Coordinates of C-alpha atoms in Angstrom, one line a residue:
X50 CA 0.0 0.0 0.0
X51 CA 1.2 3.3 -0.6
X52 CA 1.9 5.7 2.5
X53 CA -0.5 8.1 2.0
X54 CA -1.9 10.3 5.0
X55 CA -6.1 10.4 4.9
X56 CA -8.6 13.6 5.5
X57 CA -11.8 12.6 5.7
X58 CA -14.0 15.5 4.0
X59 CA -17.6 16.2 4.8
X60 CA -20.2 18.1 2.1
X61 CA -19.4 17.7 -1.4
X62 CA -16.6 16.2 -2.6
X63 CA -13.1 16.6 -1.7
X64 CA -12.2 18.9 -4.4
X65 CA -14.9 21.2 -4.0
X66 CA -12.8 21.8 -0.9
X67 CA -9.4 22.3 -2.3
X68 CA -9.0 25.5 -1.3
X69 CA -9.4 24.6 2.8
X70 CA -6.3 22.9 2.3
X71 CA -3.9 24.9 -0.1
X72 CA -4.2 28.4 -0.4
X73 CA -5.6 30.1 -4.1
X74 CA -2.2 32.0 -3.9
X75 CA 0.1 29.1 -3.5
X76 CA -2.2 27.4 -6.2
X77 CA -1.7 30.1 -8.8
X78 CA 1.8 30.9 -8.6
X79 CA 2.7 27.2 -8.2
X80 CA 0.6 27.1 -11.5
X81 CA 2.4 29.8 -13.1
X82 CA 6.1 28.3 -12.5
X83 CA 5.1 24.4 -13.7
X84 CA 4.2 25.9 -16.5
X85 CA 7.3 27.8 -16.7
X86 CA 9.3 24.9 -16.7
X87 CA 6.9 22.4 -18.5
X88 CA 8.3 24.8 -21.7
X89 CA 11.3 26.0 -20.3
X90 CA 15.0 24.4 -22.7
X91 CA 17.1 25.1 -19.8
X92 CA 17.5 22.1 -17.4
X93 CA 19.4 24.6 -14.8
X94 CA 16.9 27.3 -15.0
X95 CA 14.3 24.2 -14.7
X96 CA 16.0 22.9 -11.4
X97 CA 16.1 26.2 -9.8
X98 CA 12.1 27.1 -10.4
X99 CA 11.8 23.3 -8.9
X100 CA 14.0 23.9 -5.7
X101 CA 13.5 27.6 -5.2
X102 CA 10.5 28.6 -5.9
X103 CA 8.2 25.1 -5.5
X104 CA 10.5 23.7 -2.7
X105 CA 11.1 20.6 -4.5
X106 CA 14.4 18.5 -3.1
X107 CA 16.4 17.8 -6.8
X108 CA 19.5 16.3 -6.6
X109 CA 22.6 17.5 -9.4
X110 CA 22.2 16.5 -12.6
X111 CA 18.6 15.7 -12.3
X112 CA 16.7 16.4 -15.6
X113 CA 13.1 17.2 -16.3
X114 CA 12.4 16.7 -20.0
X115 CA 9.8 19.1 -21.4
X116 CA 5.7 19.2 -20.1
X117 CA 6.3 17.0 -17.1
X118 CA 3.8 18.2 -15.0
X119 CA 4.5 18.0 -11.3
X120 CA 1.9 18.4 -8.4
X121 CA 0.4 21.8 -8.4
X122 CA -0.9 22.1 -4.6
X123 CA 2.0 20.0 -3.0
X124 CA 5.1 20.1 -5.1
X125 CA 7.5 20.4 -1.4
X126 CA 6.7 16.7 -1.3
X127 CA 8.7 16.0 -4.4
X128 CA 12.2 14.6 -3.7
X129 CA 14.3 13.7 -6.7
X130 CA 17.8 12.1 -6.1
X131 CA 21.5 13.1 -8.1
X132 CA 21.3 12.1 -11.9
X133 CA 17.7 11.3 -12.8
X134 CA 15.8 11.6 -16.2
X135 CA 12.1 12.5 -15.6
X136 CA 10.5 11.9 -19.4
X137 CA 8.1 13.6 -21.3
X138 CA 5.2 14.1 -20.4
X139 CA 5.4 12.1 -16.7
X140 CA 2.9 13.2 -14.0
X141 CA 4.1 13.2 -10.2
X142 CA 1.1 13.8 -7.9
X143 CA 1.5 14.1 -4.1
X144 CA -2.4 14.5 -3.8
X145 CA -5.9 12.6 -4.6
X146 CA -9.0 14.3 -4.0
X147 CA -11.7 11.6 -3.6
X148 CA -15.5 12.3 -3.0
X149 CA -15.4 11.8 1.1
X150 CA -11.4 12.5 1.5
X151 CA -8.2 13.5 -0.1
X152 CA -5.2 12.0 0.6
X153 CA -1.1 13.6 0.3
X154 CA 1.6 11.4 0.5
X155 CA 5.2 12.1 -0.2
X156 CA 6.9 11.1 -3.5
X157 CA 10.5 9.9 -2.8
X158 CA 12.6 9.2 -6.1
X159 CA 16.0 8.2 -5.7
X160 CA 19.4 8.5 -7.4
X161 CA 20.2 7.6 -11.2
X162 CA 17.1 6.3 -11.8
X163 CA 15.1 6.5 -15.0
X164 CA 11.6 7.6 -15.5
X165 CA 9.6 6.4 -19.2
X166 CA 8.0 9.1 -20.9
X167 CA 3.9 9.8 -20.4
X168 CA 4.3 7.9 -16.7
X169 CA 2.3 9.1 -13.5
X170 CA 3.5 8.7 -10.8
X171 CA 0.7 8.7 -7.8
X172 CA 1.1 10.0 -4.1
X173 CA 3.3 8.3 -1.7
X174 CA 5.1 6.5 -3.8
X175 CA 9.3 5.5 -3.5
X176 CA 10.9 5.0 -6.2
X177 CA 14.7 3.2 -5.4
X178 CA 18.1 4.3 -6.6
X179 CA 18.8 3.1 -10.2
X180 CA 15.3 1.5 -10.9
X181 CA 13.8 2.1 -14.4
X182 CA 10.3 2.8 -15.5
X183 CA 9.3 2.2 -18.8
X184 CA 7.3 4.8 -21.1
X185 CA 3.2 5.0 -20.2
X186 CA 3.3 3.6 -16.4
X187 CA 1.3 4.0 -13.6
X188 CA 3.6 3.6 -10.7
X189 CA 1.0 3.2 -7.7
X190 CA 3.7 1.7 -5.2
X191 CA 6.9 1.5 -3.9
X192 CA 9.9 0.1 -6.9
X193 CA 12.8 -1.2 -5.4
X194 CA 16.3 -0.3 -6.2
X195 CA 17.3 -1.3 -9.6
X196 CA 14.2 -2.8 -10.4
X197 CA 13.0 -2.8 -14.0
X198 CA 8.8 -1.6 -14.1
X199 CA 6.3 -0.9 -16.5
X200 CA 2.7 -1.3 -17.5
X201 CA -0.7 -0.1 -16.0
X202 CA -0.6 -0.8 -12.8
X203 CA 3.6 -0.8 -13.0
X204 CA 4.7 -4.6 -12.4
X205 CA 8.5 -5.7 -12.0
X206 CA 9.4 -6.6 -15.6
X207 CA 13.3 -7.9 -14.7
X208 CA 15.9 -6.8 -12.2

């Protein structure tokens, strides 16, 4: 199971509360910077928006490829290790808003490891040092190190 930390929600659904748990200001100028950066050609410049201005941990040499889209209310839960590749088009969320609860958990990806283009990568989720995950997955738990995923849900494919 992923670690994921419940709030039960009461009324209408979860997201119709969204703003009891993130404030509209941190919502719009987190917006404004992933999109920054979902465009941006400069990997530095990327990593800097990331760590500075969305709190993000990224390690050195860590690459974003263009429009990865990373969580827009929680980004600070994002930890990315030395000498990843994030591919095109992945998805890292660090919140679900359900119909009676939402859920944040952190997203833990280690050193050197490889992420597939168009993957998404749900909340509290740890992904291990030098594990690869192949284009279009849906990582919904934990991937040892050096472990080779892939698929919808993500299943060990070799070691």
């Amino acid at each position: 199971m992923r670690k994921v930390e419940r709030y039960p929600t009461e009324g209408p659904n979860a997201l119709w509360q969204v703003y009891r748990t993130v404030s509209r200001f941190k919502a719009v100028r987190n917006f404004i910077a992933i999109q920054i950066t979902r465009y941006c050609p400069s990997l530095p410049v990327k990593n800097w928006i990331y760590r500075n201005v969305l709190g993000m941990k990224v390690g050195r040499t860590s690459s974003f490829a263009l429009m990865v889209m990373v969580d827009v209310f929680f980004p600070e839960r994002i930890s990315v290790g030395d000498n990843c590749i994030i591919g095109y088009n992945t998805t890292i969320l660090t919140h679900e808003y359900l119909i009676h609860e939402y859920r944040l958990g952190d997203v833990i990806i280690g050193s050197n490891v490889m992420i597939g283009a168009n993957t998404t990568i749900l909340p509290g989720v740890a992904i291990g040092d030098g594990a690869v995950v192949a284009a279009g997955s849906v990582v919904h738990r934990d991937v040892a190190a050096g472990a080779f995923v892939g698929g919808n849900p993500a299943r060990e494919i070799q070691r």
